[in-house]
Coordinates of C-alpha atoms in Angstrom, one line a residue:
X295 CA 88.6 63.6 -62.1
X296 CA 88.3 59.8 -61.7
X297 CA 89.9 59.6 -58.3
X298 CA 87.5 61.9 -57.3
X299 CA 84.6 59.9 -58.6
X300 CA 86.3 56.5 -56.9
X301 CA 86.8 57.9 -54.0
X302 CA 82.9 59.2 -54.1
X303 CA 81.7 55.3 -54.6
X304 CA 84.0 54.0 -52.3
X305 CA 82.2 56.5 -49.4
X306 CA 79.3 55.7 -50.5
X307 CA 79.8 52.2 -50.4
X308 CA 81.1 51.9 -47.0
X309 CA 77.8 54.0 -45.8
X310 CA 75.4 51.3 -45.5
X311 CA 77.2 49.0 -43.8
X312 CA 77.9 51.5 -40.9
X313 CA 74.4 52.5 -41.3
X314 CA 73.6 48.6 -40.5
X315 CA 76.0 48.2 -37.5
X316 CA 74.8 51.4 -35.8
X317 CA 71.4 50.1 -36.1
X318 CA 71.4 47.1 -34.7
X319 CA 73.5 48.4 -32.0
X320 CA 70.7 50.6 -30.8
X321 CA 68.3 48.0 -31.5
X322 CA 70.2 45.5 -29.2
X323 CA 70.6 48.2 -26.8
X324 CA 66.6 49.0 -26.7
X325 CA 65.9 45.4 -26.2
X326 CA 68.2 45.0 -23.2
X327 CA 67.0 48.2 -21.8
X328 CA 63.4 47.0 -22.6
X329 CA 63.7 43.4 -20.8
X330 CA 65.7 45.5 -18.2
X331 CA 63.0 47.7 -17.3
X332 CA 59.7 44.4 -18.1
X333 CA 61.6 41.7 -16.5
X334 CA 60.3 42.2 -13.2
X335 CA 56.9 42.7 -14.4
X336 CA 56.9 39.7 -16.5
X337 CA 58.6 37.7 -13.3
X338 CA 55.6 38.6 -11.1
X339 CA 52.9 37.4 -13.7
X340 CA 55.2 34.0 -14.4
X341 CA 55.1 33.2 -11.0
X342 CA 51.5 34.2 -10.2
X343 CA 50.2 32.0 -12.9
X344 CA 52.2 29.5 -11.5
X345 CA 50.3 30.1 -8.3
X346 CA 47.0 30.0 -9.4
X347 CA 47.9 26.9 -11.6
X348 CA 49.6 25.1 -8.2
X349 CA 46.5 26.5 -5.8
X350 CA 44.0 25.2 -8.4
X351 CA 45.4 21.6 -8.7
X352 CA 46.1 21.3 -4.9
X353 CA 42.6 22.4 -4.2
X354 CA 41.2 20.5 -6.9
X355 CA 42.8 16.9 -5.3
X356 CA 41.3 18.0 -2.0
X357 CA 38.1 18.6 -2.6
X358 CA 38.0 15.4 -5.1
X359 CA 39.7 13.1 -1.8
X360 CA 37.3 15.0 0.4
X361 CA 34.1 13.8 -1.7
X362 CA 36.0 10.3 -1.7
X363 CA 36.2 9.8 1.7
X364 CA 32.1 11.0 2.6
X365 CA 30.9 8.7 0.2
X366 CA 33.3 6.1 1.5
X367 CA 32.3 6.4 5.1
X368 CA 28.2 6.6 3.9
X369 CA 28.7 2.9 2.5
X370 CA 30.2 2.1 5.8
X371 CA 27.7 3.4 7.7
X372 CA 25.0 1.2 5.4
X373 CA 27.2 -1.7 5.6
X374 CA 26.9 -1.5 9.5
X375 CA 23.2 -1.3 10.1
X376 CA 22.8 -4.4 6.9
X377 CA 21.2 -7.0 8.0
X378 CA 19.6 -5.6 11.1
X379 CA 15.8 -4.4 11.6
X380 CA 17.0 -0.8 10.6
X381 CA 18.7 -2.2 7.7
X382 CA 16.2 -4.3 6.9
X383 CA 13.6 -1.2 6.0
X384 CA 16.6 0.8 3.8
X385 CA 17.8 -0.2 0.2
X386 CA 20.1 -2.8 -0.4
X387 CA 24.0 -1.9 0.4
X388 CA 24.5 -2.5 -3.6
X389 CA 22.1 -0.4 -4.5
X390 CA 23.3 2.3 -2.1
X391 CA 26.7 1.6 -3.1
X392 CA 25.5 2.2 -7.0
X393 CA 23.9 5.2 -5.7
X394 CA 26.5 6.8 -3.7
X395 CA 29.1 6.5 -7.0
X396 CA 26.4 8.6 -8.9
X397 CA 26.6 11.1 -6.9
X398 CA 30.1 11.2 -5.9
X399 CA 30.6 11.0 -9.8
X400 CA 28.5 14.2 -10.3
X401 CA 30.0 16.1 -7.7
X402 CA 33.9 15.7 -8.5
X403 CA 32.7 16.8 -11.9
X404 CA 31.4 19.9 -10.9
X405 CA 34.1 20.4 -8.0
X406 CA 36.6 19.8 -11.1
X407 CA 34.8 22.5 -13.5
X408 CA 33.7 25.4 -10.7
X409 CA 38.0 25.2 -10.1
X410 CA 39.3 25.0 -13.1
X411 CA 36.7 27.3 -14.6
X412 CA 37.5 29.6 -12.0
X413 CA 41.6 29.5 -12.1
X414 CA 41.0 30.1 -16.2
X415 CA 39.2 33.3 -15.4
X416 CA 42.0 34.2 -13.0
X417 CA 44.8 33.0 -15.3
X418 CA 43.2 35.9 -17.8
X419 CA 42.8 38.7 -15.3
X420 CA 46.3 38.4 -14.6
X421 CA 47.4 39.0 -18.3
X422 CA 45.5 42.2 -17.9
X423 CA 42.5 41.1 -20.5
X424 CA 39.5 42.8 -19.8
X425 CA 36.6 40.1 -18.8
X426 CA 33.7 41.6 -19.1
X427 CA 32.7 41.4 -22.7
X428 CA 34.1 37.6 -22.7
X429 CA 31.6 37.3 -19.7
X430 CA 28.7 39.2 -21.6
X431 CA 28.8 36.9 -24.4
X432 CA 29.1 34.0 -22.4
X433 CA 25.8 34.7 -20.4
X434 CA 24.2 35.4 -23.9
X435 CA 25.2 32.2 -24.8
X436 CA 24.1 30.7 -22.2
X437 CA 20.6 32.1 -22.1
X438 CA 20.1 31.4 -26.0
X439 CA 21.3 27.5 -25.0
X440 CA 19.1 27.7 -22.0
X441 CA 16.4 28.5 -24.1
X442 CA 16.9 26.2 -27.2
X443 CA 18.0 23.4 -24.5
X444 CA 15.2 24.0 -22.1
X445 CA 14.1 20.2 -22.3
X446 CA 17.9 19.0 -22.4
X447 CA 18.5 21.5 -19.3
X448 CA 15.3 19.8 -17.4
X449 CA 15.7 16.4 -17.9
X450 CA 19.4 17.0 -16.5
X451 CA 18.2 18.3 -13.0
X452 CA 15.8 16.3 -12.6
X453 CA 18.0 13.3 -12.5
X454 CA 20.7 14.6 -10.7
X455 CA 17.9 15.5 -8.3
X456 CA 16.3 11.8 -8.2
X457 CA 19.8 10.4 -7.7
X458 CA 20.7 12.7 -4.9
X459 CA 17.3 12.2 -3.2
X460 CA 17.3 8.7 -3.9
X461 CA 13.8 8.1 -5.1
X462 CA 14.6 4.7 -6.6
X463 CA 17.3 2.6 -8.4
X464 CA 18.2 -0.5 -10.5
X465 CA 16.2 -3.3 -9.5
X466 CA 13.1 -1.3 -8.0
X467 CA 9.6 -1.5 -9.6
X468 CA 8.0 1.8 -10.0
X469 CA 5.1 3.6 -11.4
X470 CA 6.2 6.5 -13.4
X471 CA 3.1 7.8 -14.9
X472 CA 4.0 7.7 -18.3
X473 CA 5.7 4.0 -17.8
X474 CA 5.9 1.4 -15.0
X475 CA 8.0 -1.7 -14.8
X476 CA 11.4 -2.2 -13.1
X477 CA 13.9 -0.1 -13.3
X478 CA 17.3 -1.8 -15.2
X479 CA 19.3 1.7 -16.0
X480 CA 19.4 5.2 -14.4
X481 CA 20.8 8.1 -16.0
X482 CA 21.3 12.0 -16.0
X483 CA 18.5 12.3 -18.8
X484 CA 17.4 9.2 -19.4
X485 CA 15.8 6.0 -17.1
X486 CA 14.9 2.7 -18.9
X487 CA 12.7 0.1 -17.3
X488 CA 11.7 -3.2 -18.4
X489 CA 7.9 -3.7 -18.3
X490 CA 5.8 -7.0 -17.5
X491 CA 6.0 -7.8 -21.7
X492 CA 9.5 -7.8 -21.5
X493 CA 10.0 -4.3 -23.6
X494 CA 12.4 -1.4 -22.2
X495 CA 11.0 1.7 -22.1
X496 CA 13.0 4.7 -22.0
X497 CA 11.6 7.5 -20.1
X498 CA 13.4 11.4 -20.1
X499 CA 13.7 12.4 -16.4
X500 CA 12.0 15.4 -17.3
X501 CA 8.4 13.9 -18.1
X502 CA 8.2 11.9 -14.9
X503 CA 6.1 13.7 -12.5
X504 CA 5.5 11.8 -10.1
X505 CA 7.1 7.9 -8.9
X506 CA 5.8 5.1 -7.3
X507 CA 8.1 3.1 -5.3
X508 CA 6.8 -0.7 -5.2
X509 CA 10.8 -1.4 -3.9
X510 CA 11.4 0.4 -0.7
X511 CA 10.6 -0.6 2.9
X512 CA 7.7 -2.7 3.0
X513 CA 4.6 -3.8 0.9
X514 CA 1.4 -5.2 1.2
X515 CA -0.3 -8.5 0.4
X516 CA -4.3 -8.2 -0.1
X517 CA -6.5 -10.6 -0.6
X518 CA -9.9 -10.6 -0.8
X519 CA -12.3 -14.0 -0.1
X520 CA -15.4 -14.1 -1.5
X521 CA -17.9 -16.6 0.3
X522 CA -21.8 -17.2 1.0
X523 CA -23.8 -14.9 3.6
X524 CA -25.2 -17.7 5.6
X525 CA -21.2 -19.5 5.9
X526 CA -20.1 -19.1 9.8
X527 CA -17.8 -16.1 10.2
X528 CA -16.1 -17.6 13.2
X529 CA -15.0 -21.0 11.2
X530 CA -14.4 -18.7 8.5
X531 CA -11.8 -16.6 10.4
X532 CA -10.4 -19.3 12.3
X533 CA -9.3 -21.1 8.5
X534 CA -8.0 -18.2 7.7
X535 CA -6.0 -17.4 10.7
X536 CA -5.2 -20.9 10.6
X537 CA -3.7 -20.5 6.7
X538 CA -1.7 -18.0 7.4
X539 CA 0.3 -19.3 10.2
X540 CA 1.2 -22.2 8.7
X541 CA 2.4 -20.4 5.8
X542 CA 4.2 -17.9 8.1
X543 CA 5.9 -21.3 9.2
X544 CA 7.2 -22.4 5.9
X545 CA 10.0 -21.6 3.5
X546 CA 10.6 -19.6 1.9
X547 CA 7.2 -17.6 3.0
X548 CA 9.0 -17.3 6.7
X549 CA 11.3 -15.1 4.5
X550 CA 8.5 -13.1 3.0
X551 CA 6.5 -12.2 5.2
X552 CA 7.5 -9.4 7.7
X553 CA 4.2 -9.7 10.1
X554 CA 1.6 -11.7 10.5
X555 CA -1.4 -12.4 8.3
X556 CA -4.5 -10.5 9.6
X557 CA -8.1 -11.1 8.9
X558 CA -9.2 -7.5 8.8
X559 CA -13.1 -8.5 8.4
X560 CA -16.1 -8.2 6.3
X561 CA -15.0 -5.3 3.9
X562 CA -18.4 -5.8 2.2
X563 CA -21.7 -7.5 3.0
X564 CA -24.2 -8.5 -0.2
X565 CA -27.0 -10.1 -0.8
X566 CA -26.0 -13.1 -2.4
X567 CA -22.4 -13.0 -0.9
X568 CA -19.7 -11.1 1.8
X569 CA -16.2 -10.3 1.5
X570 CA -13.7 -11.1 4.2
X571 CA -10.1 -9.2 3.5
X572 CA -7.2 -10.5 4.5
X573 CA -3.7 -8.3 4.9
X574 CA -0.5 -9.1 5.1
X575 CA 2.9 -7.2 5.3
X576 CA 5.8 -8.4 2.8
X577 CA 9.3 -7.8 1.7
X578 CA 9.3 -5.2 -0.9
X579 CA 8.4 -6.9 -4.5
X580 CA 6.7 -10.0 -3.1
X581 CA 3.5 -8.9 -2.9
X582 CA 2.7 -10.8 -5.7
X583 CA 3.7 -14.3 -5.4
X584 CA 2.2 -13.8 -1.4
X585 CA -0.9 -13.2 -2.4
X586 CA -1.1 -16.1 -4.8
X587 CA 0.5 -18.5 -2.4
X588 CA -2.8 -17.1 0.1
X589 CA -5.5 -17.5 -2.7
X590 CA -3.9 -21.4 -3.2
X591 CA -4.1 -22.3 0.7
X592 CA -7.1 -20.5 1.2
X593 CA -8.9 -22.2 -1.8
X594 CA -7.4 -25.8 -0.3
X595 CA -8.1 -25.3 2.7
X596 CA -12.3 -24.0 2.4
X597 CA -12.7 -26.8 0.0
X598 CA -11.3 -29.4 2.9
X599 CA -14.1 -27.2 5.6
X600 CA -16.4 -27.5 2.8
X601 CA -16.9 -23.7 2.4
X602 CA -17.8 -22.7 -1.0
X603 CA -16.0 -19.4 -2.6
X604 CA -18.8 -16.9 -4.7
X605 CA -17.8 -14.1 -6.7
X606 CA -18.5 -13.7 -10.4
X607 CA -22.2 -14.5 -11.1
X608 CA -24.7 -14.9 -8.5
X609 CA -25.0 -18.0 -6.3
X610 CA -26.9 -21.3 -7.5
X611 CA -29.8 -22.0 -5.3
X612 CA -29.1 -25.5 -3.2
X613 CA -31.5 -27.3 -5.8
X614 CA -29.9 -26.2 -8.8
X615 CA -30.1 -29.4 -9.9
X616 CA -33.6 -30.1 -10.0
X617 CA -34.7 -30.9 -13.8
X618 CA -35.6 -27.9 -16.0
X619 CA -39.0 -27.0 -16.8
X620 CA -38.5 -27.7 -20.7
X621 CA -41.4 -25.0 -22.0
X622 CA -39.1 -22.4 -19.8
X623 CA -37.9 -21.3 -23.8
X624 CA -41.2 -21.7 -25.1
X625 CA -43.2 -18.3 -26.4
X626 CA -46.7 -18.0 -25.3
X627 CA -49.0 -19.1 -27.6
X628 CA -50.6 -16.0 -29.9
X629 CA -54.7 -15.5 -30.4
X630 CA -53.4 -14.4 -33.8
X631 CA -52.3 -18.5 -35.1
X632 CA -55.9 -19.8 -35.4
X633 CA -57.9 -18.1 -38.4
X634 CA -61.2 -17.9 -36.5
X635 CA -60.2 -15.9 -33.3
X636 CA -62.2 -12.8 -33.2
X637 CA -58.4 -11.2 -33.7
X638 CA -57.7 -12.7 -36.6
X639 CA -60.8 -11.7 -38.1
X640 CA -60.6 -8.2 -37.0
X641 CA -57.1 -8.0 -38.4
X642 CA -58.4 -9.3 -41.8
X643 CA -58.9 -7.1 -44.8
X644 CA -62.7 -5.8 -45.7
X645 CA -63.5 -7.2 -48.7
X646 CA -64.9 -4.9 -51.6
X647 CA -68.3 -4.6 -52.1
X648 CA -69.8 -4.7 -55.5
X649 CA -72.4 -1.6 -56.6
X650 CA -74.9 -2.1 -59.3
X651 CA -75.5 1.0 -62.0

């Protein structure tokens, strides 16, 4: 009776533990069969992520070197024509120069995304994940940021737009609308330009709707000259003509000026004075300090001919110097002062009369 009961335990003893090995036996021999039959499978997606990784980076550098070298050979090309006529009527090379790493900046950045966004996508088609809702929910998500980032969005293309189209840079003076002064930093979203006070006003690309340029190719000097109608127009023109090419003879006005002064003629004709306009065409910026330089000479040289300038009030008669008339501020005298003028007494009260009972 007990052997039979030992030799019961020691069966079911040894159970398990051939249980156990036979197990992992088949579970060893699944696996291998299992990579056996996948490895292949698995090898081909390996090596075509690989490919799409290698073909993404390679094309990446490419297009990055390729952007390089345009923007390279642009400042060449500006470089060349500096300091000609031609170059004379563009920007600056360091402005251009600024310019051209903008842009080159903005487009490797999007070269870099439109790749590597586009390899990612790959990468997960290849794993056998199904796109479309991952796409769905990001054009949700993009519409609801669109929309809540509408402003953000705007400002955005609008200065990648003025940068590409160059429609002005740091060191131009411009009228924006909203703000004018020049322009000291240019941004994505923001430009901030320094205005004739000194403060720095910081303008989102998306409010300016229109620009004026005061900074590129050429501007114009205006003066006007103000004189009596009976002065001679011929010595009249022939000062002026006179003051500006001495001034177009001088430094650093010689610098300055990019054509000739030109006495346009009488822009208006009055009756106690006429306007003569002058014109001049200057560098971009020193319109300014041309047009005071002509009002100086001009002034100088009409006091020398003895031509008076008129503008403001109207012009003193030659004998403005005769004495005064001193009862000019005297009122006329009133019928109503003296007590016995027939006015006074008709303006006098009636006096009662008394009535006896």
């Amino acid at each position: 009776m007990l052997l039979s009961v030992l030799s019961a335990a020691g069966s079911s003893s040894s159970d398990p533990q051939k249980v156990t090995l036979e197990d992992a036996q088949e579970k060893a021999t699944n696996a291998a069969s299992w990579v056996e039959q996948n490895w292949s499978t698995w090898l081909s997606i390996g090596l075509r992520v690989l490919l799409i990784v290698v073909i993404a980076a390679v094309l990446r550098v490419a297009i990055r070197r390729a952007i390089t070298k345009l923007i390279e050979r642009m400042n060449r090309t500006v470089q060349a024509v500096d300091g000609t006529a031609l170059g004379g009527l563009l920007v600056n090379v360091e402005r251009r120069r600024q310019r051209s790493q903008a842009i080159a900046s903005v487009l490797r950045s999007v070269a870099s995304f439109l790749v590597l966004g586009t390899a990612a996508l790959m990468i997960l088609s290849t794993f056998e994940i199904n796109l479309a809702p991952l796409l769905a929910s990001a054009g949700v998500a993009g519409v609801a940021i669109g929309f809540g980032a509408r402003n953000l969005v705007t400002d955005f293309l609008s200065g990648v737009f003025m940068i590409i189209e160059d429609q002005y840079g740091v060191g131009d003076s411009i009228d924006a609308g909203v703000a004018s002064g020049e322009v000291i930093e240019v941004g994505l979203r923001v430009t901030k330009l320094r205005g004739d006070s000194g403060e720095i006003w910081y303008v989102r690309n998306g409010e300016i709707k229109r620009i004026g340029n005061l900074s590129q190719g050429w501007a114009t000097a205006g003066v006007d000259v103000t004189v009596r109608p009976t002065e001679d127009l011929d010595q009249v023109k022939a000062i002026l003509a006179e003051v500006g090419e001495s001034m177009a003879k001088e430094e650093p006005w010689n610098e300055r000026l990019w054509g000739p002064v030109e006495v346009l003629g009488l822009d208006s004709v009055l009756l106690d004075s006429m306007v003569v306009r002058v014109s001049a065409k200057t560098m971009p910026g020193k319109a300014l300090s041309v047009e005071r330089e002509l009002r100086w000479r001009i002034k100088r040289a009409f006091d020398e001919a003895g031509i008076r300038i008129v503008g403001g009030l109207p012009a003193q008669p030659e004998d403005a110097d005769a004495a005064a008339d001193p009862t000019a501020g005297m009122a006329a005298p009133s019928a109503y002062a003296s007590t016995t003028s027939p006015q006074s007494q008709a303006a006098s009260p009636i006096a009662p009369t008394s009535t006896a009972k």
